[in-house]
Every structure is written in C-alpha cells, then in structure tokens.
C-alpha cells in the first residue's frame, strides 16, 4: 500500500474528525465525514484495512448491519433525518467504508436521486464552512455520540 490511507488514519485516531468519533465497535469506527460538512453525515469505516465487501470476515459481517441500523435509527430520532443515501465503492484508495448521507430540504435543488448527491456534497464542501455551519456539524455528531452511547 503506497502512502497513507485516510481511513486507517481516522479509525486509529491519528487524524481527528470534525465532531470526533461518533461510535466505535470492535471492528468499525463511525465518524462525521471529514470532507463534507453535512450535519449527521456518517462514515462507517472498517478498522481493518480491506476494500471489498467480500473480504469482510464473519465477525465483521455480524457487527456491520446492526451498527448501521442503530446509527440510522439515531439519525432519525436525534436529528430528524427522514431519508439517507448509502454509498460504498470498491475502487477507492481508502479501505472499506460506507457513507450515510442525509437528505436535507436544501438538497432538493440538485434533484432527488443518486445523481443529485455528488453536486449536493460539493455544494456543502464549498459553501457550508461557516463557523455556525461547522458548529451544527459538531452538535449533530455530539447528539449521535450521546445517543449511541446511551448517555
């Protein structure tokens, strides 16, 4: 593996994430996406470095879906997020991770389909970096973290 793997850096804690770690299990690390300041947008990254879903070991597989379901439930209960887009790809320079991208009303101007997500994320990256917006991202992460930990 050439160079640093961003997911390895994040899951190990060597690189901080905005809002910090939302939740960790033995095999997975959930955190706010570092690239796009969208409140409640969660990345679920494997702690072990692999890229293919088919490379997941049994224990990882057993832990993964219940974690995603629990995170999704908390996105809805704590943040009022009605709909989420889920993305995973195998042609990444990082290792296995799932994006949980909330659908907000402001995203409607980009359409309502998978094709609308990329422009919405780029819009957020470019236009949603004010102190107040970043504070909203951190507050959303705090709410999810507390709910996931049962606080």
Coordinates of N, CA and C in Angstrom, one line a residue:
X1 N 0.9 -1.2 0.0 CA 0.0 0.0 0.0 C 0.9 1.2 0.0
X2 N 0.8 2.1 -1.0 CA 1.6 3.2 -1.1 C 0.9 4.4 -0.4
X3 N 1.7 5.2 0.3 CA 1.2 6.4 1.0 C 0.3 6.0 2.2
X4 N -0.3 7.1 2.8 CA -1.1 6.9 3.9 C -2.5 6.6 3.5
X5 N -3.2 5.8 4.2 CA -4.6 5.5 4.0 C -5.4 6.4 4.9
X6 N -6.3 7.3 4.4 CA -7.1 8.2 5.2 C -7.9 7.4 6.2
X7 N -8.6 6.4 5.8 CA -9.4 5.6 6.7 C -8.6 5.0 7.8
X8 N -7.4 4.5 7.5 CA -6.6 4.0 8.6 C -6.2 5.1 9.6
X9 N -5.9 6.3 9.1 CA -5.5 7.4 9.9 C -6.7 7.8 10.8
X10 N -7.9 7.8 10.3 CA -9.1 8.2 11.0 C -9.5 7.2 12.1
X11 N -9.5 5.9 11.6 CA -10.0 4.8 12.6 C -9.0 4.6 13.7
X12 N -7.8 4.9 13.5 CA -6.7 4.8 14.5 C -6.7 6.0 15.5
X13 N -7.3 7.1 15.1 CA -7.3 8.3 15.9 C -6.1 9.2 15.6
X14 N -5.2 8.8 14.6 CA -4.1 9.6 14.3 C -4.5 10.9 13.6
X15 N -5.6 10.9 12.9 CA -6.2 12.1 12.3 C -7.5 12.4 12.9
X16 N -7.7 13.5 13.5 CA -9.0 13.8 14.1 C -10.1 14.0 13.1
X17 N -11.4 13.8 13.5 CA -12.5 14.0 12.6 C -13.3 15.2 13.2
X18 N -14.0 15.9 12.4 CA -14.9 17.0 12.9 C -15.9 16.4 13.8
X19 N -16.1 16.9 15.0 CA -17.1 16.3 15.9 C -16.6 15.1 16.6
X20 N -15.4 14.6 16.2 CA -14.9 13.4 16.9 C -15.5 12.1 16.5
X21 N -15.1 11.0 17.1 CA -15.7 9.7 16.9 C -17.1 9.7 17.4
X22 N -18.0 9.2 16.6 CA -19.4 9.1 17.0 C -19.6 7.8 17.8
X23 N -19.0 6.7 17.2 CA -19.2 5.4 17.9 C -18.1 4.4 17.4
X24 N -17.7 3.6 18.2 CA -16.7 2.5 17.8 C -17.2 1.2 18.3
X25 N -16.9 0.2 17.5 CA -17.2 -1.2 17.9 C -15.8 -1.9 17.8
X26 N -15.8 -3.2 18.0 CA -14.5 -3.9 17.9 C -14.0 -3.8 16.4
X27 N -14.9 -3.8 15.4 CA -14.4 -3.8 14.0 C -14.7 -2.6 13.2
X28 N -15.5 -1.6 13.8 CA -15.8 -0.5 13.0 C -15.7 0.8 13.7
X29 N -15.6 1.9 13.0 CA -15.4 3.3 13.5 C -16.4 4.2 12.8
X30 N -17.3 4.8 13.5 CA -18.2 5.7 12.9 C -17.9 7.2 13.2
X31 N -17.8 8.0 12.2 CA -17.4 9.4 12.4 C -18.1 10.3 11.3
X32 N -18.1 11.6 11.6 CA -18.6 12.6 10.6 C -17.6 12.5 9.5
X33 N -18.2 12.7 8.3 CA -17.3 12.7 7.1 C -16.4 14.0 7.2
X34 N -15.1 13.8 6.9 CA -14.2 14.9 7.1 C -14.2 15.8 5.9
X35 N -14.7 15.4 4.7 CA -14.7 16.2 3.5 C -15.9 17.1 3.3
X36 N -17.0 16.7 3.9 CA -18.3 17.4 3.6 C -19.0 17.7 4.9
X37 N -19.2 19.0 5.1 CA -19.8 19.5 6.4 C -21.3 19.4 6.3
X38 N -21.9 18.2 6.3 CA -23.3 18.0 6.3 C -23.6 17.4 7.7
X39 N -24.4 18.0 8.5 CA -24.8 17.5 9.8 C -25.4 16.1 9.7
X40 N -24.8 15.2 10.5 CA -25.4 13.8 10.6 C -24.9 12.9 9.5
X41 N -23.9 13.4 8.6 CA -23.4 12.5 7.6 C -22.3 11.7 8.2
X42 N -22.6 10.4 8.2 CA -21.7 9.4 9.0 C -21.0 8.5 8.0
X43 N -19.7 8.3 8.3 CA -18.9 7.3 7.6 C -18.7 6.1 8.6
X44 N -19.0 5.0 8.2 CA -18.8 3.7 9.0 C -17.6 3.1 8.3
X45 N -16.4 3.1 8.9 CA -15.2 2.6 8.3 C -14.8 1.3 9.1
X46 N -14.3 0.4 8.4 CA -13.7 -0.8 9.0 C -12.4 -0.4 9.6
X47 N -12.1 -1.0 10.8 CA -10.8 -0.7 11.4 C -9.7 -1.5 10.7
X48 N -10.0 -2.7 10.2 CA -9.1 -3.5 9.5 C -9.0 -3.0 8.0
X49 N -7.8 -3.0 7.4 CA -7.7 -2.5 6.1 C -8.1 -3.5 5.1
X50 N -9.2 -3.3 4.4 CA -9.6 -4.2 3.2 C -10.5 -3.3 2.4
X51 N -10.7 -3.6 1.1 CA -11.6 -2.8 0.3 C -12.9 -3.5 -0.2
X52 N -12.9 -4.8 -0.3 CA -14.0 -5.5 -0.9 C -15.0 -6.0 0.2
X53 N -16.3 -5.8 0.0 CA -17.3 -6.3 0.9 C -17.1 -7.8 1.1
X54 N -16.7 -8.5 0.1 CA -16.5 -9.9 0.1 C -15.3 -10.3 1.0
X55 N -14.4 -9.4 1.3 CA -13.3 -9.6 2.2 C -13.6 -9.5 3.7
X56 N -14.8 -9.1 4.0 CA -15.2 -8.9 5.4 C -15.3 -10.3 6.0
X57 N -14.7 -10.4 7.2 CA -14.7 -11.7 7.9 C -16.1 -11.8 8.6
X58 N -16.4 -13.0 9.1 CA -17.7 -13.3 9.7 C -18.0 -12.3 10.8
X59 N -17.1 -12.1 11.7 CA -17.4 -11.3 12.9 C -17.6 -9.8 12.4
X60 N -16.9 -9.4 11.4 CA -17.2 -8.0 10.9 C -18.6 -8.0 10.3
X61 N -18.9 -9.0 9.5 CA -20.2 -9.0 8.9 C -21.3 -9.0 9.9
X62 N -21.1 -9.8 11.0 CA -22.1 -9.9 12.0 C -22.3 -8.5 12.8
X63 N -21.3 -7.7 12.8 CA -21.3 -6.5 13.6 C -21.8 -5.3 12.7
X64 N -21.6 -5.4 11.4 CA -21.8 -4.3 10.5 C -23.2 -3.8 10.4
X65 N -24.1 -4.7 10.0 CA -25.5 -4.2 9.7 C -26.2 -3.7 11.0
X66 N -26.1 -4.4 12.2 CA -26.7 -3.9 13.4 C -26.1 -2.5 13.7
X67 N -24.9 -2.2 13.5 CA -24.3 -0.9 13.7 C -24.9 0.1 12.8
X68 N -25.0 -0.2 11.5 CA -25.6 0.8 10.6 C -27.1 1.0 10.9
X69 N -27.8 0.0 11.3 CA -29.2 0.2 11.7 C -29.3 1.1 12.9
X70 N -28.5 0.9 13.9 CA -28.5 1.7 15.1 C -28.2 3.1 14.8
X71 N -27.2 3.4 14.0 CA -26.8 4.7 13.6 C -28.0 5.4 12.8
X72 N -28.6 4.6 11.9 CA -29.7 5.2 11.1 C -30.8 5.6 12.0
X73 N -31.1 4.7 13.0 CA -32.2 5.0 13.9 C -31.9 6.3 14.7
X74 N -30.7 6.5 15.1 CA -30.3 7.7 15.8 C -30.3 8.9 15.0
X75 N -29.9 8.8 13.7 CA -30.1 9.9 12.8 C -31.5 10.4 12.7
X76 N -32.4 9.5 12.7 CA -33.8 9.8 12.6 C -34.3 10.4 13.9
X77 N -34.1 9.7 15.0 CA -34.6 10.1 16.3 C -33.9 11.4 16.9
X78 N -32.6 11.5 16.7 CA -31.9 12.6 17.3 C -31.9 13.9 16.4
X79 N -31.8 13.6 15.1 CA -31.6 14.7 14.2 C -32.8 14.9 13.2
X80 N -33.8 14.1 13.3 CA -35.0 14.2 12.5 C -34.7 13.9 11.0
X81 N -33.7 13.2 10.7 CA -33.3 12.9 9.3 C -34.3 11.8 8.8
X82 N -35.1 12.2 7.8 CA -36.1 11.2 7.3 C -35.5 10.2 6.3
X83 N -34.6 10.7 5.4 CA -34.1 9.8 4.3 C -32.5 9.9 4.3
X84 N -31.9 8.8 3.9 CA -30.5 8.7 3.9 C -30.1 8.0 2.6
X85 N -29.0 8.5 1.9 CA -28.4 7.7 0.8 C -27.3 7.0 1.4
X86 N -27.1 5.7 1.0 CA -26.0 4.9 1.4 C -25.1 4.6 0.2
X87 N -23.8 4.8 0.4 CA -22.8 4.6 -0.7 C -21.6 3.8 -0.2
X88 N -21.2 2.9 -1.0 CA -20.0 2.1 -0.8 C -19.4 1.8 -2.1
X89 N -18.1 2.0 -2.3 CA -17.5 1.6 -3.5 C -16.2 0.9 -3.3
X90 N -15.8 0.1 -4.2 CA -14.6 -0.7 -4.1 C -13.4 -0.2 -4.8
X91 N -13.6 0.9 -5.6 CA -12.5 1.4 -6.4 C -12.0 2.7 -5.7
X92 N -11.7 2.6 -4.4 CA -11.3 3.7 -3.6 C -9.8 3.5 -3.2
X93 N -9.1 4.6 -2.9 CA -7.8 4.5 -2.5 C -7.7 4.2 -1.0
X94 N -8.9 4.4 -0.3 CA -9.0 4.1 1.1 C -9.6 2.7 1.3
X95 N -9.8 2.3 2.5 CA -10.4 1.0 2.7 C -11.9 1.0 2.9
X96 N -12.5 -0.1 3.2 CA -13.9 -0.3 3.3 C -14.6 0.7 4.2
X97 N -15.5 1.5 3.6 CA -16.3 2.4 4.4 C -17.6 2.6 3.7
X98 N -18.6 2.9 4.5 CA -20.0 3.2 4.0 C -20.3 4.6 4.3
X99 N -20.8 5.3 3.4 CA -21.3 6.7 3.6 C -22.8 6.6 3.9
X100 N -23.2 7.3 4.9 CA -24.6 7.5 5.3 C -24.9 9.0 5.1
X101 N -25.4 9.4 3.9 CA -25.6 10.8 3.6 C -27.1 11.2 3.8
X102 N -27.3 12.0 4.8 CA -28.7 12.5 5.0 C -29.2 13.3 3.8
X103 N -30.5 13.2 3.6 CA -31.2 14.1 2.6 C -31.9 15.2 3.3
X104 N -31.4 16.4 3.0 CA -32.0 17.6 3.6 C -32.8 18.4 2.5
X105 N -33.7 19.3 3.0 CA -34.5 20.1 2.0 C -33.6 20.9 1.1
X106 N -32.5 21.5 1.6 CA -31.7 22.3 0.8 C -31.1 21.5 -0.4
X107 N -31.1 20.2 -0.4 CA -30.6 19.4 -1.4 C -31.5 19.3 -2.6
X108 N -32.8 19.6 -2.4 CA -33.8 19.5 -3.5 C -33.4 20.2 -4.8
X109 N -32.7 21.3 -4.7 CA -32.3 22.0 -5.9 C -31.4 21.2 -6.8
X110 N -30.8 20.1 -6.3 CA -29.9 19.3 -7.0 C -30.6 18.0 -7.6
X111 N -31.9 17.9 -7.3 CA -32.7 16.7 -7.7 C -32.9 15.8 -6.6
X112 N -33.5 14.7 -7.0 CA -33.8 13.7 -5.9 C -33.5 12.3 -6.5
X113 N -32.3 12.0 -6.5 CA -31.8 10.7 -7.0 C -30.3 10.6 -6.7
X114 N -29.7 9.5 -7.0 CA -28.3 9.2 -6.7 C -27.5 10.3 -7.4
X115 N -27.9 10.8 -8.6 CA -27.1 11.8 -9.4 C -27.1 13.1 -8.6
X116 N -28.0 13.3 -7.7 CA -28.1 14.6 -7.0 C -27.1 14.7 -5.8
X117 N -26.7 13.6 -5.4 CA -25.9 13.6 -4.2 C -24.5 14.2 -4.4
X118 N -23.8 13.9 -5.4 CA -22.5 14.5 -5.6 C -22.5 16.0 -5.7
X119 N -23.4 16.6 -6.5 CA -23.5 18.1 -6.5 C -23.8 18.6 -5.2
X120 N -24.7 18.0 -4.4 CA -25.1 18.5 -3.1 C -23.9 18.5 -2.2
X121 N -23.1 17.4 -2.2 CA -21.9 17.3 -1.3 C -20.9 18.3 -1.7
X122 N -20.7 18.5 -3.0 CA -19.7 19.5 -3.5 C -20.2 20.9 -3.0
X123 N -21.5 21.2 -3.1 CA -22.0 22.4 -2.7 C -21.7 22.6 -1.2
X124 N -22.0 21.6 -0.4 CA -21.7 21.7 1.1 C -20.2 22.0 1.3
X125 N -19.4 21.3 0.6 CA -17.9 21.4 0.8 C -17.5 22.8 0.5
X126 N -18.1 23.4 -0.5 CA -17.7 24.8 -0.9 C -18.4 25.9 -0.2
X127 N -19.6 25.7 0.2 CA -20.5 26.8 0.7 C -21.0 26.7 2.1
X128 N -20.6 25.6 2.8 CA -21.2 25.4 4.1 C -20.1 25.2 5.2
X129 N -19.1 26.1 5.1 CA -18.0 26.1 6.0 C -17.9 27.2 7.0
X130 N -19.0 27.9 7.2 CA -19.0 29.0 8.2 C -18.9 28.4 9.6
X131 N -18.5 29.3 10.5 CA -18.4 28.8 11.9 C -19.7 28.2 12.4
X132 N -20.8 28.8 12.1 CA -22.1 28.4 12.5 C -22.4 27.0 11.9
X133 N -22.1 26.8 10.7 CA -22.4 25.5 10.0 C -21.5 24.4 10.5
X134 N -20.3 24.7 10.8 CA -19.4 23.7 11.3 C -19.8 23.4 12.8
X135 N -20.3 24.4 13.5 CA -20.8 24.1 14.9 C -22.0 23.2 14.8
X136 N -22.8 23.4 13.8 CA -24.0 22.5 13.6 C -23.6 21.1 13.3
X137 N -22.5 20.9 12.6 CA -22.0 19.6 12.3 C -21.5 18.9 13.6
X138 N -20.7 19.7 14.4 CA -20.2 19.2 15.6 C -21.4 18.9 16.6
X139 N -22.4 19.7 16.6 CA -23.5 19.4 17.5 C -24.3 18.2 17.1
X140 N -24.4 18.0 15.8 CA -25.1 16.7 15.3 C -24.3 15.5 15.7
X141 N -22.9 15.6 15.6 CA -22.1 14.5 16.0 C -22.2 14.2 17.5
X142 N -22.3 15.3 18.3 CA -22.5 15.1 19.7 C -23.8 14.4 20.1
X143 N -24.8 14.8 19.4 CA -26.1 14.2 19.6 C -26.1 12.7 19.3
X144 N -25.5 12.4 18.1 CA -25.4 11.0 17.7 C -24.5 10.2 18.7
X145 N -23.4 10.8 19.1 CA -22.5 10.1 20.0 C -23.2 9.8 21.3
X146 N -23.8 10.8 21.9 CA -24.5 10.6 23.2 C -25.6 9.5 23.0
X147 N -26.4 9.6 22.0 CA -27.5 8.6 21.8 C -26.9 7.2 21.6
X148 N -25.8 7.1 20.8 CA -25.2 5.8 20.6 C -24.6 5.2 21.9
X149 N -24.1 6.0 22.7 CA -23.5 5.6 24.0 C -24.6 5.4 25.1
X150 N -25.8 5.8 24.8 CA -26.9 5.7 25.8 C -26.8 6.8 26.9
X151 N -26.1 7.9 26.6 CA -26.0 9.0 27.5 C -27.2 9.8 27.6

